[in-house]
Tab-separated table of C-alpha atoms and ligand atoms in Angstrom:
chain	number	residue	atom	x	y	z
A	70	UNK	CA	1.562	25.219	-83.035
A	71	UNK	CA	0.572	23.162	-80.466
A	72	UNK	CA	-2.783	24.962	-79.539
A	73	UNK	CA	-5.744	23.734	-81.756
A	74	UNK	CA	-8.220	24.964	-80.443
A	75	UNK	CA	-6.692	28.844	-80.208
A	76	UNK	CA	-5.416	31.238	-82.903
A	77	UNK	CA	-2.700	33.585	-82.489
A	78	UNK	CA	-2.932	36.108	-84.741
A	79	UNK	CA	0.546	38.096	-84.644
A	80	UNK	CA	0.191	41.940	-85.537
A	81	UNK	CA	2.748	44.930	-86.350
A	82	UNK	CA	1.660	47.129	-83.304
A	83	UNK	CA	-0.893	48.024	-80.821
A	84	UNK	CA	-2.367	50.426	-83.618
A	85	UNK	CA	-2.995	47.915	-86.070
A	86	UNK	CA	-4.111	45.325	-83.457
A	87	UNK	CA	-6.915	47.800	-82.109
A	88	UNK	CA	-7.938	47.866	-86.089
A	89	UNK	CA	-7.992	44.438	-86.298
A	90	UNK	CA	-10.221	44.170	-83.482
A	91	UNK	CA	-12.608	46.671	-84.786
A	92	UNK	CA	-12.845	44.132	-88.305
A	93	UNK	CA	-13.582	41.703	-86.052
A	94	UNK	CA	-16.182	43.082	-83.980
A	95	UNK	CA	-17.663	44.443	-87.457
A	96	UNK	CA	-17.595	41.475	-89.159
A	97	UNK	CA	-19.126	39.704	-86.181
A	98	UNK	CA	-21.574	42.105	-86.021
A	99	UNK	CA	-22.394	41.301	-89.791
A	100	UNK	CA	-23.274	37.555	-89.588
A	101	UNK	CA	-26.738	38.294	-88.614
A	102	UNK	CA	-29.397	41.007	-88.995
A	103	UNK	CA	-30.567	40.795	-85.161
A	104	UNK	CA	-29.846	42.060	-81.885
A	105	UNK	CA	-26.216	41.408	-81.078
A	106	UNK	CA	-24.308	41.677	-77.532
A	107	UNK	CA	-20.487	42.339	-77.516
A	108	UNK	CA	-18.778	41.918	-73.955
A	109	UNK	CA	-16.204	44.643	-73.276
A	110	UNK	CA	-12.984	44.160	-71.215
A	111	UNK	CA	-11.138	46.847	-69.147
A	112	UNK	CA	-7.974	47.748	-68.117
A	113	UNK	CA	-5.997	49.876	-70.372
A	114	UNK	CA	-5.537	47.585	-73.354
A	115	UNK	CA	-8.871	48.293	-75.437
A	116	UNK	CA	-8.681	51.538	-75.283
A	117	UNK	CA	-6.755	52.317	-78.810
A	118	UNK	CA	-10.089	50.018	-79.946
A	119	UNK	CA	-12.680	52.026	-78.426
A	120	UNK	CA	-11.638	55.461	-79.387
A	121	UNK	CA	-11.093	53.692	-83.190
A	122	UNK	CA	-14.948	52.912	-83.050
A	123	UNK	CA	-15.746	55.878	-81.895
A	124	UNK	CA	-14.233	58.317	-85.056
A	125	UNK	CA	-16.275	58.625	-88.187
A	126	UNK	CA	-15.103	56.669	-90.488
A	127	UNK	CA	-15.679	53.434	-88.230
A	128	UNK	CA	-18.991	54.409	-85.990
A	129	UNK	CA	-20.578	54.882	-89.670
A	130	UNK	CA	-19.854	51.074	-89.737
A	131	UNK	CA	-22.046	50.113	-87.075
A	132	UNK	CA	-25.518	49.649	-86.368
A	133	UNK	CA	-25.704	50.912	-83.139
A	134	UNK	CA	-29.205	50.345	-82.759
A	135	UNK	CA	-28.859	46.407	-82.189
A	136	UNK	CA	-25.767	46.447	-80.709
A	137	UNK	CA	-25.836	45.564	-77.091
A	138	UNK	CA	-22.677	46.593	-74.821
A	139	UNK	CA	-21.745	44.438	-71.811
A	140	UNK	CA	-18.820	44.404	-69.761
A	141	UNK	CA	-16.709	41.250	-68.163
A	142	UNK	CA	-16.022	42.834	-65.314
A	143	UNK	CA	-15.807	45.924	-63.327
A	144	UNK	CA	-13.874	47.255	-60.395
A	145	UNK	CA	-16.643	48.230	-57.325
A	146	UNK	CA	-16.498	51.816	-57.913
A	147	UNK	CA	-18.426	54.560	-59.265
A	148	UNK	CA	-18.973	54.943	-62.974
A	149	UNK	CA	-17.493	58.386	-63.070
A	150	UNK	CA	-14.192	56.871	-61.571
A	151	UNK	CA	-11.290	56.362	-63.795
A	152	UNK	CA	-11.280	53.295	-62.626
A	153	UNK	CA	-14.657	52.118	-63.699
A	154	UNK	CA	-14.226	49.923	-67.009
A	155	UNK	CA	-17.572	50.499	-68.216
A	156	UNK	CA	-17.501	54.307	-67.082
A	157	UNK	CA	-13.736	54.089	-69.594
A	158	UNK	CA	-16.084	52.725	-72.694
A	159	UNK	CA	-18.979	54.869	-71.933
A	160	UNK	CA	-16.458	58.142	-72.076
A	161	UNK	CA	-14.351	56.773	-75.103
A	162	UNK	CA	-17.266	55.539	-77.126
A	163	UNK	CA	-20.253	54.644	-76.108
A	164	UNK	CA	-21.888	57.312	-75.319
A	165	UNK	CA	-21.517	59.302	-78.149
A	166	UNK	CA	-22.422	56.275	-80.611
A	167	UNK	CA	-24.648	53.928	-78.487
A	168	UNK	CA	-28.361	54.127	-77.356
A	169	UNK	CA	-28.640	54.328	-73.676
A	170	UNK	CA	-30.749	51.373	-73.217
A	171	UNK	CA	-28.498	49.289	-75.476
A	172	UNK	CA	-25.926	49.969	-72.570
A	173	UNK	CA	-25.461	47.431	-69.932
A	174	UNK	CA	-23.386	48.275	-66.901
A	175	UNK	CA	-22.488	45.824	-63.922
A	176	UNK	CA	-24.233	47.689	-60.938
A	177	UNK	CA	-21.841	49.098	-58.385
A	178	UNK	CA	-23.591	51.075	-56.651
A	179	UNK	CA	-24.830	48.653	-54.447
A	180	UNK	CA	-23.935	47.178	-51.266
A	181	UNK	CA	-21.133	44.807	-52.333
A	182	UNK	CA	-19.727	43.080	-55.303
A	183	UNK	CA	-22.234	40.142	-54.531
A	184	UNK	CA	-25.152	41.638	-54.660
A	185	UNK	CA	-23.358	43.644	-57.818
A	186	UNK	CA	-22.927	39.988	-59.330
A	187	UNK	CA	-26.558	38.973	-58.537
A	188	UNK	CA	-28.270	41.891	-60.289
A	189	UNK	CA	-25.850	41.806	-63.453
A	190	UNK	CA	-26.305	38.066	-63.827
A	191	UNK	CA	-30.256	39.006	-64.057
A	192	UNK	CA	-29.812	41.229	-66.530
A	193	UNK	CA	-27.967	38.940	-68.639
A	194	UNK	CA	-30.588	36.425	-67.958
A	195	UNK	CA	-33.414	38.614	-68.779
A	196	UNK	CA	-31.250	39.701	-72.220
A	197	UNK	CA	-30.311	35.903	-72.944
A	198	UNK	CA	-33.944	34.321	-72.464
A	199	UNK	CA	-33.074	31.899	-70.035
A	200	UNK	CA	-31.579	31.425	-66.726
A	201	UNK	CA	-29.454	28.471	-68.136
A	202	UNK	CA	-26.970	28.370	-70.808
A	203	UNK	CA	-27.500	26.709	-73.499
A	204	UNK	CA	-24.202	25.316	-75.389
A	205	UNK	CA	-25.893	25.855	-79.199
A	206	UNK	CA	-26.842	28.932	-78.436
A	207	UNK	CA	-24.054	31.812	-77.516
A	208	UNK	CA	-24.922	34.681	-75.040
A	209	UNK	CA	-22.437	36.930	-76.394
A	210	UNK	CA	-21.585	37.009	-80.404
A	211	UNK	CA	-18.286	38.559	-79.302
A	212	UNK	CA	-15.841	38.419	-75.693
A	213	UNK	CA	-13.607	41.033	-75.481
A	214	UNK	CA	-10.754	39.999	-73.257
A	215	UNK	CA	-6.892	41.180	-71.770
A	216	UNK	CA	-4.494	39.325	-69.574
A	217	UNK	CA	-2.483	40.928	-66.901
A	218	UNK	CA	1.019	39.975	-65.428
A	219	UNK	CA	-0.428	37.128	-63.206
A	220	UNK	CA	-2.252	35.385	-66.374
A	221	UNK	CA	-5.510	36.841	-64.758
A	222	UNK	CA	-8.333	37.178	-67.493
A	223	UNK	CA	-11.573	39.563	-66.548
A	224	UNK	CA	-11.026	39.056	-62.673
A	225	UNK	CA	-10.518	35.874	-62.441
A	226	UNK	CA	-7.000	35.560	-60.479
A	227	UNK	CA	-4.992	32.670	-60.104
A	228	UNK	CA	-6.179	30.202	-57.163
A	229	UNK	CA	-9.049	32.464	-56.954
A	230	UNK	CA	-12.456	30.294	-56.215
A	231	UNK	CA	-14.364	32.225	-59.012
A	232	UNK	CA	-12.250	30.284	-61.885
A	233	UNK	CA	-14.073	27.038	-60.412
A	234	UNK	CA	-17.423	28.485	-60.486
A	235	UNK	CA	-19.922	26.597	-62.468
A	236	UNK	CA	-23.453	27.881	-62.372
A	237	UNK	CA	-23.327	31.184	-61.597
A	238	UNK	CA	-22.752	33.750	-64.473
A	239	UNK	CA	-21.179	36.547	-62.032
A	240	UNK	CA	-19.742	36.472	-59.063
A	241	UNK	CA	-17.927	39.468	-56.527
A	242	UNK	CA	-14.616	38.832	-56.191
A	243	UNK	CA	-14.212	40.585	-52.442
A	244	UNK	CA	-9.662	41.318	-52.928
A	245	UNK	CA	-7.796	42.139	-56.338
A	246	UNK	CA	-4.879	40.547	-56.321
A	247	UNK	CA	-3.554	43.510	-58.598
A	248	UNK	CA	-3.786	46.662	-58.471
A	249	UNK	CA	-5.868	48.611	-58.432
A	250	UNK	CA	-6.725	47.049	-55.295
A	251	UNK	CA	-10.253	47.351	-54.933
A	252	UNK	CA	-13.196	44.816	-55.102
A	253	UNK	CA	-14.934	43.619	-58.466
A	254	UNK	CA	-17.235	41.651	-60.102
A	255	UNK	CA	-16.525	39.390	-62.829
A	256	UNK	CA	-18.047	37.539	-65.134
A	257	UNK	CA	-17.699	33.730	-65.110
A	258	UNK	CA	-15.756	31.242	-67.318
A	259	UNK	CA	-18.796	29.369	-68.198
A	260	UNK	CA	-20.579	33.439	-68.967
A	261	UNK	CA	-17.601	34.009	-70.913
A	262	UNK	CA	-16.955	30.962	-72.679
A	263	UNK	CA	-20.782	31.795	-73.807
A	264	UNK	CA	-19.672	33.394	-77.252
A	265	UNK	CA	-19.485	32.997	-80.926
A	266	UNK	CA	-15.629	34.585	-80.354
A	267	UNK	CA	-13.541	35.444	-77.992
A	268	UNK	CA	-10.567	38.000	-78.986
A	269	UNK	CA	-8.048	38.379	-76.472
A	270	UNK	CA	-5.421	41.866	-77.256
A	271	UNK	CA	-2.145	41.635	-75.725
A	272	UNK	CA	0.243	44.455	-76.792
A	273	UNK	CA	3.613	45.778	-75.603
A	274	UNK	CA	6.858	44.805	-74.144
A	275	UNK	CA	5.126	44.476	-70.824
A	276	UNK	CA	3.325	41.464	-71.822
A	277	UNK	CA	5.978	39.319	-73.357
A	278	UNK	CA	6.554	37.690	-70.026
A	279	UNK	CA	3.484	36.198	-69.283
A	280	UNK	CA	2.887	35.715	-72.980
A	281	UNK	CA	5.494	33.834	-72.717
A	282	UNK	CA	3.969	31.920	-70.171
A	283	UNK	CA	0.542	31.727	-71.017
A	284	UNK	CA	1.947	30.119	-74.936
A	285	UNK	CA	3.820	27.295	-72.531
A	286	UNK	CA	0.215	26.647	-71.627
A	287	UNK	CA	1.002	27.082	-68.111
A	288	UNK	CA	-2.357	26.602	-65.698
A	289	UNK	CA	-3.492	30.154	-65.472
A	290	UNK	CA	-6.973	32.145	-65.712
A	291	UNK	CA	-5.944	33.452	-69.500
A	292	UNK	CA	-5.366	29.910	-70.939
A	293	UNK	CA	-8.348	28.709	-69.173
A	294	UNK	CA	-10.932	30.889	-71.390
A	295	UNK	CA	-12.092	29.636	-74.228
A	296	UNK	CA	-14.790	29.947	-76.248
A	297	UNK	CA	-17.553	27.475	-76.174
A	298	UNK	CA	-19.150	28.479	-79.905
A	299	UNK	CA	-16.980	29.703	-81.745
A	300	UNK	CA	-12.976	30.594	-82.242
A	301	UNK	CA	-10.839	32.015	-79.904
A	302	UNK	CA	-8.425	34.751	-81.277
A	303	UNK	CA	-5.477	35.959	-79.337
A	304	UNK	CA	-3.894	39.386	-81.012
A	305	UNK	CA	-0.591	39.967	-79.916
A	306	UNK	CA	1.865	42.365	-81.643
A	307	UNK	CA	5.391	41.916	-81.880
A	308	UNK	CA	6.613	43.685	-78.824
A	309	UNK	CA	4.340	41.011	-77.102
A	310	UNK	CA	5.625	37.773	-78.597
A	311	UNK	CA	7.966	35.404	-77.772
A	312	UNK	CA	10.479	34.585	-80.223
A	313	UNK	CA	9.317	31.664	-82.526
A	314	UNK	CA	5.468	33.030	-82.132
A	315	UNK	CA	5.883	36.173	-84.660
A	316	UNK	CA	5.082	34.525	-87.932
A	317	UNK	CA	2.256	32.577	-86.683
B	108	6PG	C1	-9.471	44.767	-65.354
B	108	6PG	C2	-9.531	43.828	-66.482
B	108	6PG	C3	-8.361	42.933	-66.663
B	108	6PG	C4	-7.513	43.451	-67.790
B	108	6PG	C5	-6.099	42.927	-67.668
B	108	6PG	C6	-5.189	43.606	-68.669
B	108	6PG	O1	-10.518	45.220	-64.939
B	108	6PG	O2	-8.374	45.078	-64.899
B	108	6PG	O3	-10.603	43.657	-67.227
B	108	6PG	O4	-8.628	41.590	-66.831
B	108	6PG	O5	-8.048	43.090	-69.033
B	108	6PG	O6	-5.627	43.185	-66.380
B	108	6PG	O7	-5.132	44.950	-68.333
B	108	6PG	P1	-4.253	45.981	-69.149
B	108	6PG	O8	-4.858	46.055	-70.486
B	108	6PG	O9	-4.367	47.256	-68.393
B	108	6PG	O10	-2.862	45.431	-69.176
């Protein structure tokens, strides 16, 4: 395969590509005895994963108590809306299984997505150590991510000025370009690319098109996240892949 520096890891369905992810974020957690800090995603892909973590046989796996729970982006809405991606984890998993203060929500309660983007991009700061990242030394151990129909990743669009950012670790994006059409914040590429892995889960007949797209490396948000310590994993399950891409 072309890519080198990205591993497609093809999978039967979206059941056994939500337990995949779960190994992964398990076996991540497992390379060190510290505090560790997994970044969510939203949008209706994860969502087989979450409730997975949630039932007994895998929460038992987890040591919730160092586990910190971020999110890479949110829609500028209340938590208790079911459009809120962190309100989604909180009500499929995390708040049976994780500590409150291991919880880490982007604030949108505030006046705009900026000022959303500010405050998160503190917290991560104040989490991380430092207001700078440093390339030996990952924010996250572990990026959740999803692509939607445009190649967007988090909400980063196409032609949107937040794929260029450099310095800032969250921004507001102001319009969706997708629905649901309201404002958000997202995490940055650079914030992102912050990881030990990032494990992208595309699943379904919906996404072969753009996976299609996104594996002729076309210029688009998706392709342009990668991780800067570690691998970057794309699951996608057989409904998902092109032709040529299944035994890979
Ligand atoms: C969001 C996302 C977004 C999502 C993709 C895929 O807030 O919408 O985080 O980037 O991951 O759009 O969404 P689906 O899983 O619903 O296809």
């Amino acid at each position: 395969m072309a890519d080198t520096d990205r591993q497609i890891i093809a999978v039967k369905d979206a059941a056994e590509m939500a337990r995949m992810a779960a190994e992964r974020i398990i076996a991540r957690i497992g390379t060190g005895d510290g505090r560790i800090a997994i970044c969510l995603s939203g949008g209706s892909s994860p969502r087989q994963l979450y409730r997975l973590l949630a039932s007994d046989s895998w929460r038992s796996r987890i040591p919730w108590d160092r586990v910190h729970w971020f999110i890479g982006d949110e829609r500028f809405v209340p938590e208790s809306s079911d459009l809120s991606n962190m309100g989604v984890a909180r009500r499929l998993f995390l708040d049976q299984c994780a500590p409150a203060s291991n919880i880490h929500p982007i604030p949108t309660l505030g006046a705009n997505p900026d000022d959303g983007a500010t405050r998160y991009a503190r917290d991560l700061q104040s989490f991380y150590g430092a207001e700078e990242l440093n390339r030996g030394r990952p924010l996250f151990d572990l990026v959740l991510m999803g692509a939607g129909s445009d190649g967007h990743t988090a909400s980063l669009f196409p032609g949107d000025p937040a794929l260029d950012e450099t310095a800032r670790w969250a921004v507001g994006v102001p319009k969706a370009h997708l629905e649901p059409l309201v404002p958000r914040v997202t995490l940055t590429l650079p914030a992102l690319g912050s990881c030990r892995e990032m494990l992208f889960e595309l699943a379904g007949t919906d996404k072969r098109a753009i996976l299609t797209r996104l594996l002729n490396g076309e210029n688009l948000p998706a392709n342009r996240a990668r991780s800067t310590g570690g691998p970057t994993v794309w699951l996608a399950d057989c409904a998902a892949l092109p032709e040529g891409f299944r035994s890979s």
